[in-house]
CSV table of C-alpha atoms in Angstrom, one decimal:
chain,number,residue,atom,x,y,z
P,141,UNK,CA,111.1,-12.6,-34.8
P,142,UNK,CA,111.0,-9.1,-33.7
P,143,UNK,CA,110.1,-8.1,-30.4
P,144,UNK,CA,106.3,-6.3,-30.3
P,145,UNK,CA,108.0,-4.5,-27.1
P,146,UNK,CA,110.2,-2.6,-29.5
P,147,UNK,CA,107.0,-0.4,-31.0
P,148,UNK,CA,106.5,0.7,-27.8
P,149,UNK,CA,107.4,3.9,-25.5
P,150,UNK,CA,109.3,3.3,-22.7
P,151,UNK,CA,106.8,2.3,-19.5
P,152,UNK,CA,106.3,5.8,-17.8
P,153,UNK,CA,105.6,4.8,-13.8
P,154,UNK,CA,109.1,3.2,-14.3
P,155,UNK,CA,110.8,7.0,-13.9
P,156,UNK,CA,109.1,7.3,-11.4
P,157,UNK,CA,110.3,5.2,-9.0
P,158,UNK,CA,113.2,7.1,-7.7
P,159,UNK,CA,110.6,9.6,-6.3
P,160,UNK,CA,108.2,7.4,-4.9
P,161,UNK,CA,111.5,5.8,-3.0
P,162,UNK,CA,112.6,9.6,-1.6
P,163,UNK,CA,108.4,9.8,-0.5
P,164,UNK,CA,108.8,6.5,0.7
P,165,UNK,CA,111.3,7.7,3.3
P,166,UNK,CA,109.3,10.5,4.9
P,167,UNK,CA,109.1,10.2,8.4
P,168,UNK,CA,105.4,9.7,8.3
P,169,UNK,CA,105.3,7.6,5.2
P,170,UNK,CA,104.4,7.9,1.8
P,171,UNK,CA,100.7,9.3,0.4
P,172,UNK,CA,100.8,8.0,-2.7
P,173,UNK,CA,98.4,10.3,-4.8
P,174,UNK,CA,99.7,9.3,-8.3
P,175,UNK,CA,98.0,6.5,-9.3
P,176,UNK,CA,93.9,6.5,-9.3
P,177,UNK,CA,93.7,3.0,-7.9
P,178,UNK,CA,90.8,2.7,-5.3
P,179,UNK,CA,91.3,2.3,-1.6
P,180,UNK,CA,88.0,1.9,-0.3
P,181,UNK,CA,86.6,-1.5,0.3
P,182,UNK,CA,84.1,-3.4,-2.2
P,183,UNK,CA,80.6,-2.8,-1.5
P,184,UNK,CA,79.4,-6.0,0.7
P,185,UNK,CA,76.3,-6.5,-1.4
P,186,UNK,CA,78.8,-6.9,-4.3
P,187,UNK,CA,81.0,-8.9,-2.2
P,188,UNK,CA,78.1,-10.9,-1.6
P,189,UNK,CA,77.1,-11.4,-5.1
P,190,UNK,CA,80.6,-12.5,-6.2
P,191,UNK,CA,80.8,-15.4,-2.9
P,192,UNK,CA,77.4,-16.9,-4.1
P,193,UNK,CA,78.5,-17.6,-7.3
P,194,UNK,CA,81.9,-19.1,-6.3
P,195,UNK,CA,80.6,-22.5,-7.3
P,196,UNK,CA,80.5,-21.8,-11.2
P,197,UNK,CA,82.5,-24.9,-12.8
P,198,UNK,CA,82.0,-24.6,-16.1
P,199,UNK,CA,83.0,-21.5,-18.7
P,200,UNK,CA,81.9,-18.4,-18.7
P,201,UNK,CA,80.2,-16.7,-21.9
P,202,UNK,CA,82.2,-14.1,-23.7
P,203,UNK,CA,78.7,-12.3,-24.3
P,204,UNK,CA,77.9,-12.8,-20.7
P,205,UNK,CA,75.3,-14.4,-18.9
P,206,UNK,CA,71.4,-13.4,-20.1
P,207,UNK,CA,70.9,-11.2,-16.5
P,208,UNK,CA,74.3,-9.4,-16.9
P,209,UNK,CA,73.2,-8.4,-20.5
P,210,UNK,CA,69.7,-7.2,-19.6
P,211,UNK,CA,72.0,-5.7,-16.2
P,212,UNK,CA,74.1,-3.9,-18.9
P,213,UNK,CA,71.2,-2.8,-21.3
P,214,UNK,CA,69.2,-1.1,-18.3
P,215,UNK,CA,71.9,0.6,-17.1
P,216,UNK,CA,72.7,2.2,-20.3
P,217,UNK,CA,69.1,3.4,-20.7
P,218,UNK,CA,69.0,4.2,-17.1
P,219,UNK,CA,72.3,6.1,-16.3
P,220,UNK,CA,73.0,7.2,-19.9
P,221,UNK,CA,69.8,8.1,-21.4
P,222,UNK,CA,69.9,6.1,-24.2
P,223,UNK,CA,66.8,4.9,-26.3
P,224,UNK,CA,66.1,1.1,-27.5
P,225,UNK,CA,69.2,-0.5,-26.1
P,226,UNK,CA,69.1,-4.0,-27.1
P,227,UNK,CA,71.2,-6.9,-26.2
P,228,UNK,CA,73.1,-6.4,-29.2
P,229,UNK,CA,74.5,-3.2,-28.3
P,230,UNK,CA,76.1,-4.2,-25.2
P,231,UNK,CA,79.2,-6.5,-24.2
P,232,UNK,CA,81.4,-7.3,-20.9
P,233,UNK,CA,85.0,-7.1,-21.2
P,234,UNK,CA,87.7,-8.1,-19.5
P,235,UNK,CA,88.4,-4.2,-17.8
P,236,UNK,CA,88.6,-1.1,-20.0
P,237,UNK,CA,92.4,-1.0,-20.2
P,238,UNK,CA,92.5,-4.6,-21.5
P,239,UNK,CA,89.7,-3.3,-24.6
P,240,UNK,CA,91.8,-0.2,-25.0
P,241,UNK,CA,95.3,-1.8,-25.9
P,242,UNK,CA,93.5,-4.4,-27.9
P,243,UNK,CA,91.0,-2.5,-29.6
P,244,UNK,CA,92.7,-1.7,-32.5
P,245,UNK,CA,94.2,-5.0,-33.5
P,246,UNK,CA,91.0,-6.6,-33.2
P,247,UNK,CA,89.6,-4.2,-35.7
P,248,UNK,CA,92.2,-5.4,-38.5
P,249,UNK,CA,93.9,-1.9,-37.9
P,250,UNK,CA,97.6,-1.9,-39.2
P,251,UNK,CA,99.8,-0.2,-41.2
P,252,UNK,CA,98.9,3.0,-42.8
P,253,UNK,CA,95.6,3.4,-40.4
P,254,UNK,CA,95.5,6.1,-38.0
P,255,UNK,CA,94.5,6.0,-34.6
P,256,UNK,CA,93.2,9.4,-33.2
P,257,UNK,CA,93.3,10.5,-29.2
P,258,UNK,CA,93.7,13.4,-27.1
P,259,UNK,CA,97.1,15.7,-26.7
P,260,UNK,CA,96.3,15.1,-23.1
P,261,UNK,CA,95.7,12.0,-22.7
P,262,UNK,CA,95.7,8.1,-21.1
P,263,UNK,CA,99.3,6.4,-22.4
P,264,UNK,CA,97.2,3.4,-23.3
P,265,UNK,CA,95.6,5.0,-26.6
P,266,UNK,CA,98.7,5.5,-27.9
P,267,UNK,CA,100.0,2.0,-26.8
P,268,UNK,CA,96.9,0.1,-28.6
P,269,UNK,CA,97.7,1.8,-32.2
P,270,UNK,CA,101.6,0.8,-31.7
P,271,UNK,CA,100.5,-2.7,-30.9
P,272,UNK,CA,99.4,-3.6,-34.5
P,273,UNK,CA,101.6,-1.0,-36.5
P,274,UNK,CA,99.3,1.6,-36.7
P,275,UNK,CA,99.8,5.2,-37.0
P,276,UNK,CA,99.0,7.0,-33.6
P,277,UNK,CA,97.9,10.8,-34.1
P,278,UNK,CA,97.3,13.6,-31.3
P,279,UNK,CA,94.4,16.5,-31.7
P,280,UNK,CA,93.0,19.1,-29.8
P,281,UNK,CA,90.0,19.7,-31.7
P,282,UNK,CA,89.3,16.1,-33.6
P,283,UNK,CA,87.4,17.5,-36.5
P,284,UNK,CA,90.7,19.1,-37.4
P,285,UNK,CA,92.5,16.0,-38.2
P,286,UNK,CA,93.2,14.7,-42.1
P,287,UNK,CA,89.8,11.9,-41.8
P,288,UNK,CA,91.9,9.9,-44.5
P,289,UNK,CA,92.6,6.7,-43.3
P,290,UNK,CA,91.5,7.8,-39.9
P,291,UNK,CA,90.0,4.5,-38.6
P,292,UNK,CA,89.9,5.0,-35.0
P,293,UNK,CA,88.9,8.1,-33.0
P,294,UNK,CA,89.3,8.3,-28.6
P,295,UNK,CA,87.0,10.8,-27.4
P,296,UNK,CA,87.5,10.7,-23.6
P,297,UNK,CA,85.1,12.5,-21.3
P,298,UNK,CA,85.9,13.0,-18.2
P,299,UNK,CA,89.3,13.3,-19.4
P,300,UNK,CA,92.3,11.2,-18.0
P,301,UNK,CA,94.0,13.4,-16.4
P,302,UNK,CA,92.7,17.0,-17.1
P,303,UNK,CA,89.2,16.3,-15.8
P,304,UNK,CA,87.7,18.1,-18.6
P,305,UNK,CA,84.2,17.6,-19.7
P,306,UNK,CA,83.3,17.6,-23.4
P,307,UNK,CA,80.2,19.6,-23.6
P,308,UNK,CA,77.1,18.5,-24.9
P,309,UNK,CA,77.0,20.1,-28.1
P,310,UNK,CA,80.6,19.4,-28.7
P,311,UNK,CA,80.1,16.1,-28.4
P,312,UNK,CA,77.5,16.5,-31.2
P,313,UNK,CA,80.0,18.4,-33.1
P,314,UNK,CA,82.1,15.7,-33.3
P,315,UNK,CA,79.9,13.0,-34.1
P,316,UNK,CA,78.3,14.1,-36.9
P,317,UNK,CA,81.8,15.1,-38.5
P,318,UNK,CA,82.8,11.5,-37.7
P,319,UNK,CA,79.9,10.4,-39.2
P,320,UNK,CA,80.7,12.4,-42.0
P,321,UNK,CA,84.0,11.0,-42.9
P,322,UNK,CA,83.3,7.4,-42.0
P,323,UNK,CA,85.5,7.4,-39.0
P,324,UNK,CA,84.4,4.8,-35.8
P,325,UNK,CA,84.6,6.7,-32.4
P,326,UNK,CA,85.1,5.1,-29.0
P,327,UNK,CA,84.5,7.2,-26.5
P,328,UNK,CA,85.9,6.3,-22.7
P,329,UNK,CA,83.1,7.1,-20.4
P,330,UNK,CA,84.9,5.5,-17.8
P,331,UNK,CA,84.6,8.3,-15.0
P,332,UNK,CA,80.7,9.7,-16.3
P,333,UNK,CA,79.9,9.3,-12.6
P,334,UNK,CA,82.2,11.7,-10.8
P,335,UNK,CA,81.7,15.3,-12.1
P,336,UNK,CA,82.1,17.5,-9.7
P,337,UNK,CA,81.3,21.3,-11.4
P,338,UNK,CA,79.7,19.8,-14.7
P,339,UNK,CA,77.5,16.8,-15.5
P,340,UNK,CA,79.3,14.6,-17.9
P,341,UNK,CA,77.3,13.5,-21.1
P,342,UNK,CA,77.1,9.7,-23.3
P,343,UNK,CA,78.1,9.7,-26.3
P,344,UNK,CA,74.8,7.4,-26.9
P,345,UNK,CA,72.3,10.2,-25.2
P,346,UNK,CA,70.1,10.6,-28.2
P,347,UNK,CA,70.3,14.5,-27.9
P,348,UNK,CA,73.9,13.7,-29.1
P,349,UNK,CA,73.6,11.1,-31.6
P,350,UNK,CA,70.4,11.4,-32.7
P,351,UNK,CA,69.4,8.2,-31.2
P,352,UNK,CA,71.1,5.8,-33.4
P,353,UNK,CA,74.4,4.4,-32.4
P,354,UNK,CA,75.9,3.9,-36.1
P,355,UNK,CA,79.6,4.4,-35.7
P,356,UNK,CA,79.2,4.5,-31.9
P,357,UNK,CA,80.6,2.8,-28.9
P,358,UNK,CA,80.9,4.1,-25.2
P,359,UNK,CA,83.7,2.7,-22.9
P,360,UNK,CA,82.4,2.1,-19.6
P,361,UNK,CA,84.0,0.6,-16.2
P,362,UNK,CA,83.2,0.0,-12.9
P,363,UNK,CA,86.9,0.0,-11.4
P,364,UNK,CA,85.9,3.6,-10.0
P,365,UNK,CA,82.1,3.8,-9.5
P,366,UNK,CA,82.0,0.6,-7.7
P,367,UNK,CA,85.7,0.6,-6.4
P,368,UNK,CA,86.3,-3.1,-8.3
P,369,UNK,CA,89.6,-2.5,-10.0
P,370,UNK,CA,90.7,-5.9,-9.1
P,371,UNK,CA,87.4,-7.2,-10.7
P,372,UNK,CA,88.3,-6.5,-14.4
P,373,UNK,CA,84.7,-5.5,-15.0
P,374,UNK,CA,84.3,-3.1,-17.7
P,375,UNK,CA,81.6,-3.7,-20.8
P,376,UNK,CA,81.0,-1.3,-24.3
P,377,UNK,CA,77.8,-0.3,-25.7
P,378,UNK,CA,77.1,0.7,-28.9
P,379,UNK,CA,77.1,-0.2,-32.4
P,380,UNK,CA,75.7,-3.2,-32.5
P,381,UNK,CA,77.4,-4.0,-35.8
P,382,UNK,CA,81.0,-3.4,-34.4
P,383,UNK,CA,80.1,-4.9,-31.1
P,384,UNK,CA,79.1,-8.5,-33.4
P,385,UNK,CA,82.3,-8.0,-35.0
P,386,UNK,CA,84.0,-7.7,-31.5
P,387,UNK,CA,82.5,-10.5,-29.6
P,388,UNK,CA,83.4,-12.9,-32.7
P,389,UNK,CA,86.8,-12.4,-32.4
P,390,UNK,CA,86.8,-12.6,-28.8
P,391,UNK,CA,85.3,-15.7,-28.6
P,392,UNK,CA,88.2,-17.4,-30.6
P,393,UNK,CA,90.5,-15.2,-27.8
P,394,UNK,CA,88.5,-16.8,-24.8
P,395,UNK,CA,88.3,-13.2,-23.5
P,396,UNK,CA,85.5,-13.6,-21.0
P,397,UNK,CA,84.8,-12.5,-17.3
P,398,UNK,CA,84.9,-14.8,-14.6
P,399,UNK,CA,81.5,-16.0,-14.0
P,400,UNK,CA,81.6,-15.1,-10.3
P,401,UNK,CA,82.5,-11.3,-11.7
P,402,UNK,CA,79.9,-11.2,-13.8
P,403,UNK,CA,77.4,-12.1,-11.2
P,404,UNK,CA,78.7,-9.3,-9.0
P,405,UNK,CA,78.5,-6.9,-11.9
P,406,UNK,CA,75.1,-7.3,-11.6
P,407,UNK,CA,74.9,-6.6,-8.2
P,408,UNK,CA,77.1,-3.6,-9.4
P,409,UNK,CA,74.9,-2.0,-12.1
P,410,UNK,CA,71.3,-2.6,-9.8
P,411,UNK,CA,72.8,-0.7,-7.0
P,412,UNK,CA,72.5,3.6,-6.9
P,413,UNK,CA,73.5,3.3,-3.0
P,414,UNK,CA,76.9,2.5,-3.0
P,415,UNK,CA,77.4,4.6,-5.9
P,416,UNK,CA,76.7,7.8,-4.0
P,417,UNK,CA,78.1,7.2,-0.7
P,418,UNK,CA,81.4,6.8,-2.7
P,419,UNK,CA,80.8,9.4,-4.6
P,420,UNK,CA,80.5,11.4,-1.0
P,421,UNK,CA,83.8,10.3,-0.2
P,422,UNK,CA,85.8,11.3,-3.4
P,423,UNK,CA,84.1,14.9,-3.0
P,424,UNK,CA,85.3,15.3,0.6
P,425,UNK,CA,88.9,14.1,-0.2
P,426,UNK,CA,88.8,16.3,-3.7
P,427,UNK,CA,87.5,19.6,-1.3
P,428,UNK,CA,90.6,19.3,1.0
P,429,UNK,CA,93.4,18.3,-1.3
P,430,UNK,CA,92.1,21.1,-3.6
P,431,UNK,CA,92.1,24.2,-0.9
P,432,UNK,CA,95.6,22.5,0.4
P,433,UNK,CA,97.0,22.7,-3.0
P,434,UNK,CA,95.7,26.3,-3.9
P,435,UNK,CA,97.5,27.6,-0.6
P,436,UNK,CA,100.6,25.7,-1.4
P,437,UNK,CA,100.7,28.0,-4.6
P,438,UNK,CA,99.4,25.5,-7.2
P,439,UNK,CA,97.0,26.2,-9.6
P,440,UNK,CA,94.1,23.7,-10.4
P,441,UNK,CA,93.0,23.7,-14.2
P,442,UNK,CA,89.9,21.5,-15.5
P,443,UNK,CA,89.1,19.3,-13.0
P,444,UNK,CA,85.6,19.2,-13.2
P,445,UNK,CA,85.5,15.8,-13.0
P,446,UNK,CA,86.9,12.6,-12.5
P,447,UNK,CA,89.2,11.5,-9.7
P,448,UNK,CA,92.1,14.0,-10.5
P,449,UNK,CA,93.3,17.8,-10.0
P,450,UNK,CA,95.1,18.6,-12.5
P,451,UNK,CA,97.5,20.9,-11.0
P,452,UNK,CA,100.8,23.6,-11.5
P,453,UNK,CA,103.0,25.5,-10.7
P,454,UNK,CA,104.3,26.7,-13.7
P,455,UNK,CA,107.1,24.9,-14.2
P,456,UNK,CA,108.6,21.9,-15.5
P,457,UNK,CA,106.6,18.8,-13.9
P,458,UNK,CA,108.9,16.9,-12.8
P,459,UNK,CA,110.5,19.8,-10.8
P,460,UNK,CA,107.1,19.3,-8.9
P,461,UNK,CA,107.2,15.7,-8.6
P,462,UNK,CA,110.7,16.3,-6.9
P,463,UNK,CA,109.3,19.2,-4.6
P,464,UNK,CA,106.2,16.8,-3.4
P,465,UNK,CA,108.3,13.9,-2.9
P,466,UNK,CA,111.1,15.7,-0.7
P,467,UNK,CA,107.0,16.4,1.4
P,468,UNK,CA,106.7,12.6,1.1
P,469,UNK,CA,103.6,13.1,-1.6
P,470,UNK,CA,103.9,11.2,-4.6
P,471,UNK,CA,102.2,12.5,-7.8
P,472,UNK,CA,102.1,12.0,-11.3
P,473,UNK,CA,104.2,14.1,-13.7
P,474,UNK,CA,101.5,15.7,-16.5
P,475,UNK,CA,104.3,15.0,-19.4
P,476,UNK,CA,103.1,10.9,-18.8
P,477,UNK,CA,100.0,12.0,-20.4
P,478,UNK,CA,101.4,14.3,-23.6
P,479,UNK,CA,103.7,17.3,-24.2
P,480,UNK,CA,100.9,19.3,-22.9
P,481,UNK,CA,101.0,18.4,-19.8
P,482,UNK,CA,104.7,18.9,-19.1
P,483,UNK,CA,104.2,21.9,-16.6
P,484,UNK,CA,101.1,20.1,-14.8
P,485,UNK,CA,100.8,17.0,-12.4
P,486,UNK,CA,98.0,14.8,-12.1
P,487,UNK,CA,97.2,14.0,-8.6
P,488,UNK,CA,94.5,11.7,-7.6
P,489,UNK,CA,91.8,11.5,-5.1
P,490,UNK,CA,92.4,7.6,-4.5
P,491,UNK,CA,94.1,7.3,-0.9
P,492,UNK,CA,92.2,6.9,2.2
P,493,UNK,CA,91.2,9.5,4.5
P,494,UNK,CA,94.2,9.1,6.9
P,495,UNK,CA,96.6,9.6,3.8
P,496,UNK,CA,94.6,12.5,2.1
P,497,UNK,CA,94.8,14.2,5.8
P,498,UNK,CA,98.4,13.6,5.9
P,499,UNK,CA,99.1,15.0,2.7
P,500,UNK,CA,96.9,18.5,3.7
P,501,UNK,CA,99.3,18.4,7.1
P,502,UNK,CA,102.2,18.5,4.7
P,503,UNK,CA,100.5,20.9,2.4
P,504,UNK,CA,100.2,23.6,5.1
């Protein structure tokens, strides 16, 4: 038996130990800005939700229950823009990360299939083509790539970690040449809600496909939007044809949300509120950590979005890493993301207001 393990790049975060250690010893602690794990407390009316519907005994659905779907399909039309969503073209699963490492094997990709992503982008792409053999392939513009045996595209918009915003008619760019060639996209939406200086855009907006969602799925979570990371709630939407295929498969795999989760993703999705006031706190953290940066002599590129600056000094990253740690700041080195981040780090909005102030202290 071989070990799956052995396809796989070495765990990044595990370098970085040594650093968070040396910013573990500052004299005022560690601010730990390199993972974009949230800090702000659960929503109550989520809370709420979720303590209701302890008392669920029996199994959950894969598909989820009737309200979460028609929670799901609103939202979609609502939030995205999308036209005619039905049931079909919407499924839970069991947080995004979880979909994007399996993805590909449950699509029957193998050997010989390719697996597109970003040059800059999350490790996990790149983790879910090794997982069943495939072959994993970088791009900067994706209409560029060889479509041959292309079975799997990542858009990702906001990027992980750059921040960067595919544009609207880039987006429409893409999709018809994916359409073209035959090639399934999967585009991670997960951070659609926080752009900052440009206003993310679906993948399943009609404007950009035309208002059919052949060869079409959106990745969406609410780890960020709804700070419930330790939920696992994430769900697709899409191609209902792929989406069939999908749930099948992940019947036999017992891959469902708790019940309990799924009756607070309800709450979740039906709630603007806590949505904005979050947003409000992001964009006040991002505005200080962002001035303190630019006057310690970084530069921020991208960013428009999400819940990173992507940041440099020009020079190697992990010469940063070592210069913020030494300042008790931990960040994350850009080369975990690609070769083209090796002069950046990604540094993330995700500490409380007592750490971010910290950090700025340090900064100064």
């Amino acid at each position: 038996m071989s070990a799956v393990s052995s396809r796989l790049p070495v765990f990044p975060w595990d370098r970085l130990e040594p650093y968070k250690a040396r910013a573990v010893a500052h004299a005022d602690g560690i601010v730990d800005l390199s993972v974009g794990t949230p800090v702000d407390s659960v929503p109550a009316l989520i809370q709420q939700a979720l303590v209701e519907a302890a008392d669920s005994p029996g199994y959950p659905t894969v598909w989820g229950t009737v309200p979460l779907r028609n929670a799901l399909t609103g939202w979609v039309e609502h939030r995205l823009g999308a036209v005619d969503v039905a049931p079909t073209n919407v499924l839970p699963v069991v947080g995004s990360k979880e979909l994007v490492a399996w993805l590909p094997t449950q699509l029957g990709l193998g050997p010989g299939d390719r697996v597109g992503y970003p040059q800059l982008a999350y490790p996990t792409y790149e983790v879910g083509a090794r997982l069943c053999g495939a072959t994993p392939v970088v791009y900067d513009d994706p209409t560029e790539l060889d479509p041959t045996d292309l079975k799997l595209l990542w858009l990702n918009s906001p990027s992980n970690p750059s921040g960067r915003v595919l544009a609207k008619d880039e987006l429409t760019r893409i999709v018809a040449w994916a359409r073209e060639h035959g090639v399934l996209i999967f585009s991670d939406e997960c951070y659609l809600e926080l752009g900052w200086e440009a206003e993310p855009v679906s993948v399943l907006h009609p404007d950009v496909c035309g208002g059919g969602y052949e060869g079409l799925v959106a990745v969406h979570s609410l780890s960020k939007r709804s700070n419930l990371a330790g939920y696992r709630a994430a769900f697709i939407a899409g191609d209902a044809a792929v989406l069939g295929e999908l749930l099948q498969i992940r019947k036999h795999g017992g891959m469902m949300i708790p019940a309990p989760v799924q009756a607070a993703m309800i709450a979740a999705l039906g709630d603007d509120t806590h949505v904005t006031e979050q947003r409000a706190r992001y964009a006040a953290r991002r505005a200080v950590l962002r001035t303190a940066l630019e006057g310690h002599g970084f530069r921020i590129e991208h960013s428009e979005a999400s819940l990173y600056l992507w940041a440099t000094r020009d020079e190697p990253c992990w010469g940063t890493v070592a210069h913020l740690a030494e300042l008790g700041i931990l960040v994350a080195p850009g080369d975990f993301y690609g070769t083209a981040g090796e002069r950046f780090v990604r540094v993330a909005l995700t500490a409380t207001d007592e750490r971010v102030e910290a950090a700025v202290k340090r900064l100064g």
